[in-house]
Amino acid sequence: MQVQIRHQPSFAVARLLLAPQEPVQVEAGAMVATSYGMHMEARSQGGVMKGLGRAFLGGESMFISTYTAPPNGGWVDVANGLPGDLKLIEMDGRVGWCVTRGSWLANSHGIHLETRWGGFSNLFGGEGGFLTHAQGQGQLLVACYGAIDVINLQPGEYVTIDSGHVVAYADTVQSQLRKVSQGVIQSLKSGEGFVFDFAGPGQILTQTRNPDALLGWLLARMPSR
């Protein structure tokens, strides 16, 4: 699979170029257009129970759409539901990636996805407690709200990131949760709640906008009954 990303960074769309009979997995509802003759099949990867786990625990759709190119090859255009950028991760089969809820968009054949318990730190940090874990060799496409920043941590290097701005991070990175400030009053004053302290080595992808902040802004302006 080859990936061409256009309309960056605000309204990115990825064209997934497929060889003859090559399949690609895409988040349900993310398809914008396809070349003629593309075969599509929607199913829950790993069975119904794992599909339910993806939906209710991992924050993704229950079903994954698999597009398979016809004998002459083809392409699939995919985009995220929120305005923002896309990032292609080249996976070598040695290092897996943890993707936060709503950020997985597509992956090539050879990448295996599973819903993984991220610990209570993720649960209280606003990420739902469960992450989509990708393992294997191939290409992984993730989406964000806003622009993507890439943070490369050296061994022993630390960084602190707001929980709502984390998109994905490599398995080599360690993390722990803590409050920004002590006490409820201080948290309300600062507008911050929980943050993650990440320790290298490894790479972290962050988004410049927080989907939960958008939801809060919309709810605050909706007329009350």
mmCIF file of C-alpha atoms in Angstrom:
data_model
loop_
_atom_site.group_PDB
_atom_site.id
_atom_site.type_symbol
_atom_site.label_atom_id
_atom_site.label_comp_id
_atom_site.label_asym_id
_atom_site.label_seq_id
_atom_site.Cartn_x
_atom_site.Cartn_y
_atom_site.Cartn_z
ATOM 1 C CA MET A 1 0.000 0.000 0.000
ATOM 2 C CA GLN A 2 1.115 3.518 -0.806
ATOM 3 C CA VAL A 3 -0.359 6.535 0.955
ATOM 4 C CA GLN A 4 -0.762 10.043 -0.452
ATOM 5 C CA ILE A 5 -1.997 12.688 2.021
ATOM 6 C CA ARG A 6 -3.424 15.946 0.686
ATOM 7 C CA HIS A 7 -5.183 19.052 2.074
ATOM 8 C CA GLN A 8 -2.918 19.151 5.125
ATOM 9 C CA PRO A 9 -2.912 20.250 7.844
ATOM 10 C CA SER A 10 -6.493 21.376 8.486
ATOM 11 C CA PHE A 11 -8.631 19.032 6.373
ATOM 12 C CA ALA A 12 -6.365 16.118 5.511
ATOM 13 C CA VAL A 13 -7.528 13.315 3.220
ATOM 14 C CA ALA A 14 -5.462 10.174 2.579
ATOM 15 C CA ARG A 15 -5.518 8.233 -0.683
ATOM 16 C CA LEU A 16 -4.637 4.588 -0.100
ATOM 17 C CA LEU A 17 -3.189 3.165 -3.322
ATOM 18 C CA LEU A 18 -3.632 -0.615 -3.443
ATOM 19 C CA ALA A 19 -1.990 -3.274 -5.580
ATOM 20 C CA PRO A 20 -4.179 -5.879 -7.342
ATOM 21 C CA GLN A 21 -6.214 -7.863 -4.773
ATOM 22 C CA GLU A 22 -4.589 -5.988 -1.883
ATOM 23 C CA PRO A 23 -6.831 -5.372 1.174
ATOM 24 C CA VAL A 24 -6.856 -2.435 3.580
ATOM 25 C CA GLN A 25 -8.716 -1.980 6.867
ATOM 26 C CA VAL A 26 -10.581 1.300 7.368
ATOM 27 C CA GLU A 27 -12.576 2.738 10.256
ATOM 28 C CA ALA A 28 -16.311 2.445 9.557
ATOM 29 C CA GLY A 29 -17.649 5.660 8.036
ATOM 30 C CA ALA A 30 -14.207 7.056 7.153
ATOM 31 C CA MET A 31 -14.390 6.327 3.412
ATOM 32 C CA VAL A 32 -14.750 9.410 1.189
ATOM 33 C CA ALA A 33 -14.485 7.793 -2.259
ATOM 34 C CA THR A 34 -13.016 4.751 -4.019
ATOM 35 C CA SER A 35 -11.963 3.816 -7.500
ATOM 36 C CA TYR A 36 -14.504 1.789 -9.465
ATOM 37 C CA GLY A 37 -14.704 -1.936 -8.729
ATOM 38 C CA MET A 38 -13.428 -1.821 -5.155
ATOM 39 C CA HIS A 39 -14.893 -4.614 -3.004
ATOM 40 C CA MET A 40 -16.000 -3.672 0.530
ATOM 41 C CA GLU A 41 -16.856 -5.944 3.428
ATOM 42 C CA ALA A 42 -17.733 -4.774 6.942
ATOM 43 C CA ARG A 43 -17.193 -7.119 9.854
ATOM 44 C CA SER A 44 -16.097 -7.179 13.481
ATOM 45 C CA GLN A 45 -12.451 -8.149 13.598
ATOM 46 C CA GLY A 46 -11.919 -11.191 15.791
ATOM 47 C CA GLY A 47 -15.636 -11.895 16.181
ATOM 48 C CA VAL A 48 -18.618 -10.210 17.781
ATOM 49 C CA MET A 49 -17.183 -10.005 21.302
ATOM 50 C CA LYS A 50 -13.979 -8.291 20.167
ATOM 51 C CA GLY A 51 -16.074 -5.988 18.010
ATOM 52 C CA LEU A 52 -18.142 -5.030 21.036
ATOM 53 C CA GLY A 53 -14.918 -4.436 22.932
ATOM 54 C CA ARG A 54 -13.743 -2.035 20.232
ATOM 55 C CA ALA A 55 -17.055 -0.171 20.330
ATOM 56 C CA PHE A 56 -17.817 0.052 24.039
ATOM 57 C CA LEU A 57 -14.312 -0.094 25.499
ATOM 58 C CA GLY A 58 -11.977 1.281 22.856
ATOM 59 C CA GLY A 59 -14.265 4.053 21.614
ATOM 60 C CA GLU A 60 -14.095 2.888 17.973
ATOM 61 C CA SER A 61 -16.783 1.502 15.666
ATOM 62 C CA MET A 62 -17.861 -2.097 16.245
ATOM 63 C CA PHE A 63 -17.206 -2.975 12.606
ATOM 64 C CA ILE A 64 -14.101 -2.529 10.482
ATOM 65 C CA SER A 65 -14.478 -1.997 6.738
ATOM 66 C CA THR A 66 -12.099 -4.042 4.583
ATOM 67 C CA TYR A 67 -11.595 -2.754 1.043
ATOM 68 C CA THR A 68 -10.006 -5.104 -1.505
ATOM 69 C CA ALA A 69 -8.706 -3.834 -4.822
ATOM 70 C CA PRO A 70 -9.855 -5.446 -8.104
ATOM 71 C CA PRO A 71 -7.381 -7.274 -10.416
ATOM 72 C CA ASN A 72 -6.112 -3.979 -11.859
ATOM 73 C CA GLY A 73 -5.582 -2.333 -8.442
ATOM 74 C CA GLY A 74 -7.329 0.751 -7.085
ATOM 75 C CA TRP A 75 -7.533 3.370 -4.387
ATOM 76 C CA VAL A 76 -9.563 4.409 -1.328
ATOM 77 C CA ASP A 77 -9.845 7.965 0.019
ATOM 78 C CA VAL A 78 -10.323 8.233 3.815
ATOM 79 C CA ALA A 79 -10.764 11.168 6.203
ATOM 80 C CA ASN A 80 -11.452 11.783 9.874
ATOM 81 C CA GLY A 81 -14.763 13.091 11.175
ATOM 82 C CA LEU A 82 -13.139 16.117 12.842
ATOM 83 C CA PRO A 83 -11.067 18.718 10.967
ATOM 84 C CA GLY A 84 -7.389 18.036 11.369
ATOM 85 C CA ASP A 85 -4.281 16.294 10.131
ATOM 86 C CA LEU A 86 -3.290 12.691 9.435
ATOM 87 C CA LYS A 87 -0.074 10.871 10.275
ATOM 88 C CA LEU A 88 1.320 7.749 8.624
ATOM 89 C CA ILE A 89 3.284 5.429 10.917
ATOM 90 C CA GLU A 90 5.615 2.925 9.246
ATOM 91 C CA MET A 91 5.652 -0.149 11.497
ATOM 92 C CA ASP A 92 8.608 -2.528 11.276
ATOM 93 C CA GLY A 93 7.113 -5.425 13.256
ATOM 94 C CA ARG A 94 9.267 -4.794 16.320
ATOM 95 C CA VAL A 95 7.579 -1.834 18.033
ATOM 96 C CA GLY A 96 3.825 -1.681 18.577
ATOM 97 C CA TRP A 97 1.746 1.478 18.942
ATOM 98 C CA CYS A 98 -1.004 2.458 21.383
ATOM 99 C CA VAL A 99 -3.677 4.650 19.773
ATOM 100 C CA THR A 100 -6.168 6.644 21.856
ATOM 101 C CA ARG A 101 -9.902 6.414 21.238
ATOM 102 C CA GLY A 102 -11.125 7.915 17.976
ATOM 103 C CA SER A 103 -7.646 8.319 16.457
ATOM 104 C CA TRP A 104 -7.273 5.088 14.458
ATOM 105 C CA LEU A 105 -8.252 5.559 10.796
ATOM 106 C CA ALA A 106 -6.777 2.756 8.654
ATOM 107 C CA ASN A 107 -4.003 0.189 8.343
ATOM 108 C CA SER A 108 -2.473 -2.025 5.693
ATOM 109 C CA HIS A 109 -2.567 -5.810 5.606
ATOM 110 C CA GLY A 110 -0.123 -7.203 8.155
ATOM 111 C CA ILE A 111 -1.150 -4.940 11.046
ATOM 112 C CA HIS A 112 -3.146 -6.581 13.843
ATOM 113 C CA LEU A 113 -5.434 -4.536 16.061
ATOM 114 C CA GLU A 114 -6.700 -5.336 19.530
ATOM 115 C CA THR A 115 -8.370 -3.462 22.350
ATOM 116 C CA ARG A 116 -6.013 -3.241 25.304
ATOM 117 C CA TRP A 117 -6.579 -2.150 28.875
ATOM 118 C CA GLY A 118 -4.547 0.985 29.399
ATOM 119 C CA GLY A 119 -4.887 1.068 33.178
ATOM 120 C CA PHE A 120 -6.806 3.279 35.543
ATOM 121 C CA SER A 121 -4.566 6.200 34.644
ATOM 122 C CA ASN A 122 -6.083 6.306 31.169
ATOM 123 C CA LEU A 123 -9.579 5.858 32.582
ATOM 124 C CA PHE A 124 -9.283 8.843 34.898
ATOM 125 C CA GLY A 125 -7.317 10.796 32.312
ATOM 126 C CA GLY A 126 -10.291 10.936 29.979
ATOM 127 C CA GLU A 127 -9.091 8.357 27.463
ATOM 128 C CA GLY A 128 -11.671 5.720 28.375
ATOM 129 C CA GLY A 129 -9.319 3.256 30.040
ATOM 130 C CA PHE A 130 -8.869 1.227 26.840
ATOM 131 C CA LEU A 131 -6.576 1.818 23.872
ATOM 132 C CA THR A 132 -6.348 0.381 20.369
ATOM 133 C CA HIS A 133 -3.061 -1.495 20.180
ATOM 134 C CA ALA A 134 -1.480 -2.033 16.761
ATOM 135 C CA GLN A 135 1.189 -4.662 16.188
ATOM 136 C CA GLY A 136 2.831 -6.017 13.040
ATOM 137 C CA GLN A 137 4.575 -4.825 9.916
ATOM 138 C CA GLY A 138 3.013 -2.324 7.545
ATOM 139 C CA GLN A 139 1.422 1.095 7.608
ATOM 140 C CA LEU A 140 -0.782 2.583 10.310
ATOM 141 C CA LEU A 141 -2.777 5.757 9.647
ATOM 142 C CA VAL A 142 -3.935 7.867 12.599
ATOM 143 C CA ALA A 143 -6.036 11.023 12.679
ATOM 144 C CA CYS A 144 -6.226 13.989 15.012
ATOM 145 C CA TYR A 145 -8.274 17.080 15.791
ATOM 146 C CA GLY A 146 -6.115 20.029 14.746
ATOM 147 C CA ALA A 147 -2.468 19.577 13.802
ATOM 148 C CA ILE A 148 -0.124 16.760 14.791
ATOM 149 C CA ASP A 149 3.050 17.318 16.782
ATOM 150 C CA VAL A 150 5.733 14.625 17.004
ATOM 151 C CA ILE A 151 7.742 14.349 20.211
ATOM 152 C CA ASN A 152 10.891 12.201 20.150
ATOM 153 C CA LEU A 153 12.048 11.239 23.619
ATOM 154 C CA GLN A 154 15.570 10.075 24.317
ATOM 155 C CA PRO A 155 16.279 7.436 27.009
ATOM 156 C CA GLY A 156 15.594 8.983 30.406
ATOM 157 C CA GLU A 157 13.900 12.065 28.900
ATOM 158 C CA TYR A 158 10.460 13.075 30.209
ATOM 159 C CA VAL A 159 7.558 15.157 28.915
ATOM 160 C CA THR A 160 4.183 16.110 30.395
ATOM 161 C CA ILE A 161 1.107 16.136 28.116
ATOM 162 C CA ASP A 162 -2.551 16.886 28.790
ATOM 163 C CA SER A 163 -4.530 13.646 28.569
ATOM 164 C CA GLY A 164 -6.910 14.968 25.895
ATOM 165 C CA HIS A 165 -4.090 15.859 23.507
ATOM 166 C CA VAL A 166 -2.470 12.425 23.208
ATOM 167 C CA VAL A 167 -3.031 10.693 19.841
ATOM 168 C CA ALA A 168 -0.656 7.709 19.926
ATOM 169 C CA TYR A 169 2.635 6.548 21.407
ATOM 170 C CA ALA A 170 5.121 3.744 20.827
ATOM 171 C CA ASP A 171 5.297 0.716 23.107
ATOM 172 C CA THR A 172 8.766 1.745 24.206
ATOM 173 C CA VAL A 173 7.351 4.806 25.996
ATOM 174 C CA GLN A 174 6.281 4.543 29.642
ATOM 175 C CA SER A 175 3.557 6.726 31.155
ATOM 176 C CA GLN A 176 1.935 7.631 34.445
ATOM 177 C CA LEU A 177 -0.964 9.883 35.405
ATOM 178 C CA ARG A 178 -0.998 12.758 37.879
ATOM 179 C CA LYS A 179 -3.016 15.854 38.677
ATOM 180 C CA VAL A 180 -1.766 19.196 37.403
ATOM 181 C CA SER A 181 -2.475 20.826 40.743
ATOM 182 C CA GLN A 182 -3.503 19.710 44.191
ATOM 183 C CA GLY A 183 -7.151 20.032 45.100
ATOM 184 C CA VAL A 184 -10.389 20.582 43.183
ATOM 185 C CA ILE A 185 -10.315 24.383 43.522
ATOM 186 C CA GLN A 186 -6.875 24.660 41.948
ATOM 187 C CA SER A 187 -7.936 22.370 39.092
ATOM 188 C CA LEU A 188 -10.984 24.525 38.414
ATOM 189 C CA LYS A 189 -8.899 27.708 38.472
ATOM 190 C CA SER A 190 -6.303 26.359 36.066
ATOM 191 C CA GLY A 191 -8.792 24.681 33.752
ATOM 192 C CA GLU A 192 -6.629 21.547 33.805
ATOM 193 C CA GLY A 193 -7.324 18.168 35.361
ATOM 194 C CA PHE A 194 -5.011 15.263 34.623
ATOM 195 C CA VAL A 195 -1.798 15.027 32.658
ATOM 196 C CA PHE A 196 0.498 12.201 31.620
ATOM 197 C CA ASP A 197 4.196 12.057 32.347
ATOM 198 C CA PHE A 198 5.869 10.106 29.530
ATOM 199 C CA ALA A 199 9.360 8.651 29.788
ATOM 200 C CA GLY A 200 11.565 7.811 26.808
ATOM 201 C CA PRO A 201 12.846 6.352 24.710
ATOM 202 C CA GLY A 202 10.210 6.533 22.015
ATOM 203 C CA GLN A 203 7.885 8.680 19.992
ATOM 204 C CA ILE A 204 4.634 10.370 20.986
ATOM 205 C CA LEU A 205 2.055 11.958 18.692
ATOM 206 C CA THR A 206 -0.087 14.779 20.071
ATOM 207 C CA GLN A 207 -2.946 16.864 18.696
ATOM 208 C CA THR A 208 -3.127 20.642 19.036
ATOM 209 C CA ARG A 209 -6.858 20.594 19.797
ATOM 210 C CA ASN A 210 -8.862 18.625 22.374
ATOM 211 C CA PRO A 211 -12.161 17.017 21.216
ATOM 212 C CA ASP A 212 -13.540 17.168 24.758
ATOM 213 C CA ALA A 213 -12.928 20.928 24.817
ATOM 214 C CA LEU A 214 -14.940 21.252 21.592
ATOM 215 C CA LEU A 215 -17.787 19.279 23.120
ATOM 216 C CA GLY A 216 -17.749 21.466 26.226
ATOM 217 C CA TRP A 217 -17.791 24.631 24.098
ATOM 218 C CA LEU A 218 -20.799 23.373 22.116
ATOM 219 C CA LEU A 219 -22.747 22.261 25.188
ATOM 220 C CA ALA A 220 -22.177 25.615 26.880
ATOM 221 C CA ARG A 221 -23.785 27.406 23.910
ATOM 222 C CA MET A 222 -26.767 25.092 23.413
ATOM 223 C CA PRO A 223 -30.075 26.605 24.524
ATOM 224 C CA SER A 224 -31.357 25.054 27.710
ATOM 225 C CA ARG A 225 -34.883 23.679 27.895
#
